[in-house]
Amino acid sequence: MADLYHMLDEAEASFITMLERFAAEKLAPKAAATDESGAFVHAQLDGLAETGMMGANLPEKWGGADISAQALTAHYLASDSILIGGDDDLRARYLPDAATGAKLGAFGLTEPTAGSDPADIKTRATREGDGWRVKGRKCFISNGGVADFVVIYAVTDPAARHRGISAFVVDKGTSGFTPGRAENTMGLRGGHVWELDLDLWLPESQRLGAEGTGFRTAMTVLDNGRLEVAAMCIGIARAALTAATDWAKTRIISGEPLAAKQGIRWMLADMALDLRASELLALEAARLRQDGARFSEAASMAKLHASEMAHRVTDKAIQIHGGYGFTRDFPLERHARDVRMMRIYEGSSEIQRNIIAGHLLAA
Ligand SMILES: Cc1cc2nc3c(=O)[nH]c(=O)nc-3n(C[C@H](O)[C@H](O)[C@H](O)COP(=O)(O)OP(=O)(O)OC[C@H]3O[C@@H](n4cnc5c(N)ncnc54)[C@H](O)[C@@H]3O)c2cc1C
């Protein structure tokens, strides 16, 4: 957060500076080619492992950096599920490798008939021998076809509805774990989402925490994930605002830079203001989380504002670029496609409004 460094401590500021340099030098030059080819971003993830980002969500005890930076949503959702829902045996088996990036994780909650309402999932886990038979289908699972481990949420007690959901860790290569097709998506093309067919047996030791605690784990994990989505939106919006500012200064229209025109200056000011509001909301939610306070409402507000802000800011950046903004020679059309997803996953804008209104009305 270049403009908000004074609100971070020294370790946070230097970690973010290092990441900004890594993103500018290693990720940005490949972004357009990745978007064009739709190739999964293994190489970039490998590079990221060297920065410590793969475990930035995990405590030092499990090999993490214990820094409140957020990215790599699906991997974090998986390792957070184990950190929050699992016991020390599961944590010791999965988290150190997740922290170094030696093992990639995925988070399997959504199903063809249950996205916004995850309490309605149908994947069923029933006792079989001294373990569990898990049967069902997941969809839109980021990393699902390539991950080394996938946290799967399944119903163990249908009568108890959301209190009857439990979580399990499934290793890649488990018999009966079958990734289907990867979706051809509009944006975020370096991150793939898969359908997963499940008809597999798991030993008791693969269940995360007590029976029936899966839904609570998933909701806590998603609070963290919403902060990560807000951070992604802020990063993309910053890139769009920088591009629009540079363009406005150098593009000459009727003998003067675009930036001399009041209509353009006002647009830039609105973009900067919108972005700053998102940064402050995200920082507030991150601080609450770091202090161990309740941050569910703050995370919803940060995610809702940032995802809608990033849409407005990338759209205005295209407008300022005129026809050039609509071409693939500039990254803005890619930014606009990428941010479109942010209003849908990890709880759509409508679901975030429901959560915020719920807090308001319960007070
Ligand atoms: C690129 C991508 C990555 C993803 N990664 C993962 C992942 O790693 N793991 C995972 O488990 N899932 C993942 N998902 C799934 C994602 O979380 C869901 O798509 C999302 O939760 C919405 O669910 P749905 O698609 O079933 O839409 P639906 O639930 O069918 O919703 C359709 C529309 O109805 C609206 N709506 C629903 N309920 C209400 C309501 N009560 N009030 C008002 N409006 C409502 C929604 O906001 C939405 O606009 C991913 C999806 C994509 C496309």
Coordinates of C-alpha atoms and ligand atoms in Angstrom, one line a residue:
M1 CA 0.0 0.0 0.0
A2 CA 2.4 2.6 -1.2
D3 CA 0.5 5.5 0.3
L4 CA -0.4 3.8 3.5
Y5 CA 3.1 2.7 4.6
H6 CA 3.0 4.9 7.6
M7 CA 0.2 2.7 8.9
L8 CA 2.3 -0.5 8.7
D9 CA 5.1 -1.7 11.0
E10 CA 8.6 -2.0 9.6
A11 CA 8.5 -5.7 8.9
E12 CA 5.1 -5.4 7.1
A13 CA 6.3 -2.5 5.0
S14 CA 9.5 -4.2 3.9
F15 CA 7.7 -7.5 3.2
I16 CA 5.2 -5.6 1.0
T17 CA 8.0 -3.7 -0.7
M18 CA 9.7 -7.0 -1.5
L19 CA 6.5 -8.4 -2.9
E20 CA 5.8 -5.3 -5.0
R21 CA 9.2 -5.7 -6.6
F22 CA 8.7 -9.4 -7.2
A23 CA 5.3 -8.7 -8.8
A24 CA 6.7 -6.0 -11.0
E25 CA 9.8 -7.9 -12.1
K26 CA 8.6 -11.5 -12.2
L27 CA 4.8 -11.6 -12.6
A28 CA 3.8 -8.5 -14.5
P29 CA 6.0 -9.3 -17.6
K30 CA 4.3 -12.7 -18.0
A31 CA 0.7 -11.6 -17.2
A32 CA -0.4 -10.9 -20.8
A33 CA 1.0 -14.2 -22.2
T34 CA -0.6 -16.2 -19.3
D35 CA -3.9 -14.6 -20.1
E36 CA -3.6 -15.3 -23.8
S37 CA -2.5 -18.9 -23.4
G38 CA -4.7 -19.7 -20.4
A39 CA -1.7 -21.8 -19.0
F40 CA -1.8 -22.7 -15.3
V41 CA 0.6 -20.5 -13.3
H42 CA 2.9 -23.2 -11.8
A43 CA 6.1 -21.3 -12.7
Q44 CA 4.9 -18.2 -11.0
L45 CA 3.8 -20.1 -7.9
D46 CA 7.3 -21.7 -7.8
G47 CA 8.9 -18.2 -7.9
L48 CA 6.5 -17.0 -5.2
A49 CA 7.5 -19.9 -2.9
E50 CA 11.0 -18.2 -2.6
T51 CA 9.4 -15.1 -1.3
G52 CA 7.7 -16.9 1.6
M53 CA 4.2 -16.0 0.2
M54 CA 3.0 -19.6 0.0
G55 CA 2.8 -19.7 3.9
A56 CA 2.2 -16.0 4.6
N57 CA -1.1 -17.0 6.2
L58 CA 0.4 -19.6 8.6
P59 CA 2.1 -19.1 12.0
E60 CA 5.9 -19.6 12.3
K61 CA 5.3 -22.8 14.2
W62 CA 4.1 -24.5 11.0
G63 CA 6.8 -23.0 8.8
G64 CA 4.8 -19.9 7.8
A65 CA 5.9 -16.3 7.7
D66 CA 3.2 -15.2 10.2
I67 CA 2.7 -12.0 8.2
S68 CA -0.8 -10.6 7.5
A69 CA -0.2 -10.3 3.7
Q70 CA -2.8 -12.0 1.6
A71 CA -2.8 -13.6 -1.8
L72 CA -3.0 -17.1 -3.4
T73 CA -6.5 -17.5 -2.3
A74 CA -7.3 -21.1 -3.0
H75 CA -4.0 -22.4 -1.5
Y76 CA -4.6 -20.3 1.6
L77 CA -8.2 -21.4 1.9
A78 CA -7.0 -25.0 2.0
S79 CA -4.1 -24.4 4.5
D80 CA -6.4 -22.2 6.6
S81 CA -9.0 -25.0 6.8
I82 CA -6.4 -27.3 8.2
L83 CA -5.0 -24.6 10.6
I84 CA -8.4 -23.7 11.9
G85 CA -10.3 -27.0 11.7
G86 CA -7.6 -29.6 12.1
D87 CA -5.6 -31.1 15.0
D88 CA -1.9 -31.0 15.4
D89 CA -1.4 -34.3 13.6
L90 CA -3.0 -33.0 10.4
R91 CA -1.3 -29.6 10.8
A92 CA 2.1 -31.3 11.1
R93 CA 1.4 -33.5 8.1
Y94 CA 0.3 -30.7 5.7
L95 CA 1.2 -27.2 6.8
P96 CA 5.0 -27.2 6.7
D97 CA 4.8 -28.3 3.0
A98 CA 2.0 -25.9 2.3
A99 CA 4.1 -23.1 3.8
T100 CA 7.1 -23.7 1.6
G101 CA 4.9 -24.4 -1.5
A102 CA 6.2 -28.0 -1.7
K103 CA 2.5 -28.9 -1.7
L104 CA -0.3 -26.9 -3.3
G105 CA -3.8 -26.9 -1.7
A106 CA -7.4 -26.5 -3.0
F107 CA -10.6 -25.7 -1.2
G108 CA -13.6 -27.8 -2.2
L109 CA -16.9 -26.3 -1.0
T110 CA -19.0 -25.3 -4.1
E111 CA -21.2 -27.8 -5.9
P112 CA -23.3 -27.7 -9.0
T113 CA -26.5 -26.9 -6.9
A114 CA -24.9 -25.1 -4.0
G115 CA -22.7 -22.0 -4.3
S116 CA -24.1 -19.0 -2.5
D117 CA -25.8 -21.3 0.0
P118 CA -23.0 -23.8 1.0
A119 CA -25.3 -25.2 3.8
D120 CA -27.1 -26.9 0.9
I121 CA -24.2 -29.1 -0.3
K122 CA -25.1 -32.7 -1.2
T123 CA -21.7 -34.4 -1.2
R124 CA -22.2 -37.2 1.4
A125 CA -19.7 -38.8 3.8
T126 CA -20.9 -42.0 5.5
R127 CA -19.1 -44.2 7.9
E128 CA -17.5 -47.3 6.2
G129 CA -15.2 -49.6 8.1
D130 CA -12.9 -47.5 10.3
G131 CA -13.2 -44.5 7.9
W132 CA -15.5 -42.6 5.6
R133 CA -17.0 -43.2 2.1
V134 CA -17.2 -39.7 0.4
K135 CA -19.5 -39.4 -2.7
G136 CA -20.4 -36.4 -4.6
R137 CA -19.4 -33.7 -7.1
K138 CA -17.7 -30.4 -6.6
C139 CA -17.3 -27.6 -9.2
F140 CA -15.4 -24.4 -9.8
I141 CA -12.6 -25.7 -7.5
S142 CA -9.5 -23.5 -8.0
N143 CA -6.3 -25.6 -8.3
G144 CA -8.6 -28.7 -8.0
G145 CA -7.0 -30.7 -10.8
V146 CA -3.4 -30.1 -9.9
A147 CA -3.4 -29.6 -6.1
D148 CA -1.5 -32.1 -3.9
F149 CA -4.3 -32.0 -1.3
V150 CA -7.9 -30.8 -1.4
V151 CA -10.1 -29.9 1.6
I152 CA -13.5 -31.4 0.8
Y153 CA -16.6 -30.3 2.7
A154 CA -19.3 -33.1 2.9
V155 CA -22.5 -33.8 4.8
T156 CA -22.1 -36.3 7.6
D157 CA -25.6 -35.7 9.2
P158 CA -28.2 -34.5 6.7
A159 CA -30.8 -33.8 9.5
A160 CA -28.5 -31.3 11.2
R161 CA -28.2 -29.1 8.0
H162 CA -25.2 -26.8 8.4
R163 CA -24.3 -28.4 11.7
G164 CA -24.1 -31.7 9.9
I165 CA -21.2 -30.7 7.6
S166 CA -17.7 -32.0 8.2
A167 CA -14.4 -31.4 6.4
F168 CA -11.9 -34.0 5.1
V169 CA -8.4 -33.7 3.5
V170 CA -8.0 -35.7 0.3
D171 CA -4.6 -36.4 -1.2
K172 CA -3.9 -36.2 -4.9
G173 CA -4.0 -39.7 -6.4
T174 CA -6.5 -41.1 -3.9
S175 CA -8.5 -43.8 -5.7
G176 CA -11.9 -42.4 -6.7
F177 CA -10.8 -38.8 -6.7
T178 CA -11.4 -37.7 -10.4
P179 CA -10.8 -34.2 -11.6
G180 CA -13.1 -33.5 -14.6
R181 CA -12.8 -30.7 -17.1
A182 CA -11.2 -27.3 -16.3
E183 CA -13.6 -24.4 -17.1
N184 CA -12.7 -21.9 -19.9
T185 CA -13.0 -18.7 -17.9
M186 CA -13.5 -15.0 -19.0
G187 CA -10.6 -13.8 -16.8
L188 CA -8.1 -15.0 -14.1
R189 CA -6.9 -17.3 -16.8
G190 CA -3.7 -18.3 -15.1
G191 CA -5.7 -19.9 -12.3
H192 CA -7.8 -22.9 -13.3
V193 CA -11.1 -24.2 -11.8
W194 CA -12.1 -27.8 -12.0
E195 CA -15.0 -30.1 -11.5
L196 CA -14.2 -32.9 -9.1
D197 CA -16.0 -36.3 -9.1
L198 CA -15.7 -38.0 -5.7
D199 CA -16.3 -41.6 -4.8
L200 CA -13.5 -42.4 -2.4
W201 CA -12.7 -43.9 1.0
L202 CA -10.7 -42.0 3.6
P203 CA -9.3 -43.1 7.0
E204 CA -10.6 -41.4 10.1
S205 CA -7.3 -39.5 10.3
Q206 CA -8.2 -37.4 7.3
R207 CA -11.2 -35.8 8.9
L208 CA -10.7 -32.2 10.0
G209 CA -11.7 -31.7 13.6
A210 CA -14.9 -33.0 15.2
E211 CA -17.9 -34.2 13.1
G212 CA -20.3 -31.3 12.3
T213 CA -17.7 -28.5 12.6
G214 CA -17.0 -28.2 8.9
F215 CA -19.4 -25.4 8.2
R216 CA -18.0 -23.2 11.0
T217 CA -14.5 -23.9 9.7
A218 CA -15.5 -23.0 6.2
M219 CA -17.1 -19.7 7.2
T220 CA -14.1 -18.7 9.3
V221 CA -11.7 -19.6 6.5
L222 CA -13.9 -17.5 4.1
D223 CA -13.6 -14.4 6.3
N224 CA -9.8 -14.7 5.7
G225 CA -10.4 -15.3 2.0
R226 CA -12.5 -12.2 1.6
L227 CA -9.6 -10.1 2.8
E228 CA -7.4 -11.8 0.2
V229 CA -9.9 -10.9 -2.5
A230 CA -10.0 -7.3 -1.3
A231 CA -6.2 -7.2 -1.5
M232 CA -6.3 -8.6 -5.1
C233 CA -8.8 -5.9 -6.1
I234 CA -6.7 -3.2 -4.5
G235 CA -3.6 -4.4 -6.4
I236 CA -5.4 -4.4 -9.8
A237 CA -7.1 -1.0 -9.2
R238 CA -3.7 0.5 -8.3
A239 CA -2.3 -0.7 -11.5
A240 CA -5.3 0.7 -13.4
L241 CA -5.1 4.1 -11.7
T242 CA -1.3 4.4 -12.3
A243 CA -1.8 3.6 -16.0
A244 CA -4.7 6.1 -16.3
T245 CA -2.6 8.8 -14.5
D246 CA 0.4 8.2 -16.8
W247 CA -1.8 8.2 -19.8
A248 CA -3.6 11.4 -18.8
K249 CA -0.3 13.2 -18.4
T250 CA 1.2 12.1 -21.8
R251 CA -1.8 11.9 -24.2
I252 CA -2.1 15.2 -26.0
I253 CA -5.6 16.2 -27.1
S254 CA -6.2 19.6 -28.9
G255 CA -2.7 20.7 -28.0
E256 CA -2.8 19.9 -24.2
P257 CA -2.5 16.8 -22.1
L258 CA -5.7 15.0 -21.2
A259 CA -4.8 15.7 -17.6
A260 CA -5.5 19.4 -18.2
K261 CA -9.2 18.7 -18.7
Q262 CA -11.4 19.0 -15.7
G263 CA -13.6 16.0 -16.6
I264 CA -10.5 13.7 -16.6
R265 CA -9.1 15.2 -13.4
W266 CA -12.4 14.6 -11.6
M267 CA -12.4 11.0 -12.9
L268 CA -8.9 10.5 -11.6
A269 CA -9.8 12.0 -8.2
D270 CA -12.8 9.8 -7.9
M271 CA -10.7 6.7 -8.7
A272 CA -8.1 7.7 -6.1
L273 CA -10.7 8.3 -3.4
D274 CA -12.5 5.0 -4.2
L275 CA -9.2 3.1 -4.0
R276 CA -8.2 4.8 -0.7
A277 CA -11.5 3.9 0.9
S278 CA -11.0 0.2 -0.1
E279 CA -7.4 0.3 1.3
L280 CA -8.6 1.7 4.6
L281 CA -11.4 -0.8 4.9
A282 CA -9.0 -3.7 4.1
L283 CA -6.5 -2.4 6.6
E284 CA -9.1 -2.2 9.3
A285 CA -10.2 -5.8 8.7
A286 CA -6.6 -7.0 8.6
R287 CA -5.8 -5.3 11.9
L288 CA -8.9 -6.8 13.6
R289 CA -7.9 -10.2 12.3
Q290 CA -4.3 -9.8 13.4
D291 CA -5.5 -8.7 16.9
G292 CA -7.6 -11.9 17.2
A293 CA -10.8 -9.8 17.2
R294 CA -14.1 -10.6 15.3
F295 CA -13.7 -9.4 11.8
S296 CA -16.4 -11.1 9.8
E297 CA -18.4 -7.9 9.1
A298 CA -15.2 -5.9 8.4
A299 CA -14.0 -8.6 6.0
S300 CA -17.4 -8.5 4.2
M301 CA -17.3 -4.7 4.0
A302 CA -13.7 -4.7 2.7
K303 CA -14.4 -7.4 0.1
L304 CA -17.7 -5.8 -1.1
H305 CA -16.2 -2.3 -1.4
A306 CA -12.9 -3.4 -3.0
S307 CA -14.6 -5.7 -5.6
E308 CA -17.1 -3.0 -6.7
M309 CA -14.4 -0.3 -6.5
A310 CA -12.0 -2.3 -8.8
H311 CA -14.8 -2.6 -11.3
R312 CA -15.4 1.1 -11.3
V313 CA -11.7 2.0 -11.4
T314 CA -10.7 -0.3 -14.2
D315 CA -13.7 0.9 -16.2
K316 CA -12.8 4.5 -15.8
A317 CA -9.2 3.7 -16.6
I318 CA -10.4 2.2 -19.9
Q319 CA -12.5 5.3 -20.5
I320 CA -9.5 7.6 -20.0
H321 CA -7.5 5.5 -22.5
G322 CA -10.3 5.8 -25.1
G323 CA -10.0 3.2 -27.9
Y324 CA -6.6 2.2 -26.8
G325 CA -8.0 0.9 -23.5
F326 CA -10.2 -1.5 -25.4
T327 CA -7.2 -3.1 -27.2
R328 CA -5.1 -6.0 -26.0
D329 CA -2.0 -3.9 -26.4
F330 CA -2.8 -2.4 -23.0
P331 CA -3.5 -4.5 -19.8
L332 CA -6.7 -2.7 -18.9
E333 CA -9.1 -4.9 -20.7
R334 CA -7.4 -7.9 -18.9
H335 CA -7.8 -6.1 -15.6
A336 CA -11.5 -5.5 -16.3
R337 CA -12.0 -9.2 -17.1
D338 CA -10.1 -10.3 -14.1
V339 CA -11.9 -8.1 -11.5
R340 CA -15.3 -9.3 -12.8
M341 CA -14.9 -12.5 -10.8
M342 CA -14.3 -10.7 -7.6
R343 CA -18.0 -9.7 -7.2
I344 CA -19.0 -13.4 -7.5
Y345 CA -16.6 -15.7 -5.6
E346 CA -16.0 -16.0 -1.8
G347 CA -19.5 -14.8 -1.4
S348 CA -21.0 -12.6 -4.1
S349 CA -21.8 -8.9 -3.6
E350 CA -25.4 -9.9 -2.8
I351 CA -24.2 -12.3 -0.1
Q352 CA -21.8 -9.7 1.4
R353 CA -24.7 -7.3 1.6
N354 CA -26.8 -10.0 3.4
I355 CA -24.0 -10.5 5.9
I356 CA -23.5 -6.8 6.6
A357 CA -27.3 -6.3 6.9
G358 CA -27.4 -9.3 9.3
H359 CA -24.8 -7.7 11.6
L360 CA -26.7 -4.4 11.4
L361 CA -30.0 -5.8 12.2
A362 CA -28.7 -8.1 15.0
A363 CA -27.2 -5.2 16.9
Ligands
LIG1 C1 -12.9 -18.5 -11.0 C2 -13.7 -19.2 -9.9 C3 -13.0 -19.7 -8.8 C4 -13.7 -20.4 -7.8 N1 -12.9 -21.0 -6.8 C5 -13.6 -21.7 -5.9 C6 -12.9 -22.6 -5.0 O1 -11.6 -22.6 -5.0 N2 -13.6 -23.3 -4.1 C7 -14.9 -23.3 -4.0 O2 -15.5 -24.0 -3.2 N3 -15.7 -22.6 -4.9 C8 -15.0 -21.8 -5.8 N4 -15.7 -21.0 -6.8 C9 -17.2 -21.0 -6.7 C10 -17.8 -19.7 -6.2 O3 -17.5 -19.5 -4.9 C11 -19.3 -19.6 -6.6 O4 -19.4 -19.5 -8.0 C12 -20.0 -18.5 -5.9 O5 -20.1 -18.8 -4.5 C13 -21.4 -18.3 -6.4 O6 -22.1 -19.5 -6.4 P1 -22.9 -20.0 -7.8 O7 -21.9 -19.8 -8.9 O8 -23.5 -21.3 -7.5 O9 -24.0 -18.9 -7.9 P2 -25.5 -19.0 -7.3 O10 -25.4 -19.3 -5.8 O11 -26.3 -19.8 -8.2 O12 -25.9 -17.4 -7.4 C14 -26.4 -16.9 -8.6 C15 -26.8 -15.4 -8.4 O13 -27.8 -15.3 -7.4 C16 -27.4 -14.4 -6.3 N5 -27.9 -14.9 -5.0 C17 -27.8 -16.1 -4.5 N6 -28.3 -16.1 -3.3 C18 -28.8 -14.9 -3.1 C19 -29.5 -14.3 -2.0 N7 -29.8 -14.9 -0.8 N8 -29.9 -13.0 -2.1 C20 -29.6 -12.3 -3.2 N9 -29.0 -12.8 -4.3 C21 -28.6 -14.1 -4.2 C22 -25.9 -14.5 -6.3 O14 -25.3 -13.3 -5.7 C23 -25.6 -14.6 -7.8 O15 -25.6 -13.3 -8.4 C24 -15.1 -20.4 -7.8 C25 -15.8 -19.9 -8.9 C26 -15.1 -19.3 -10.0 C27 -15.9 -18.9 -11.2

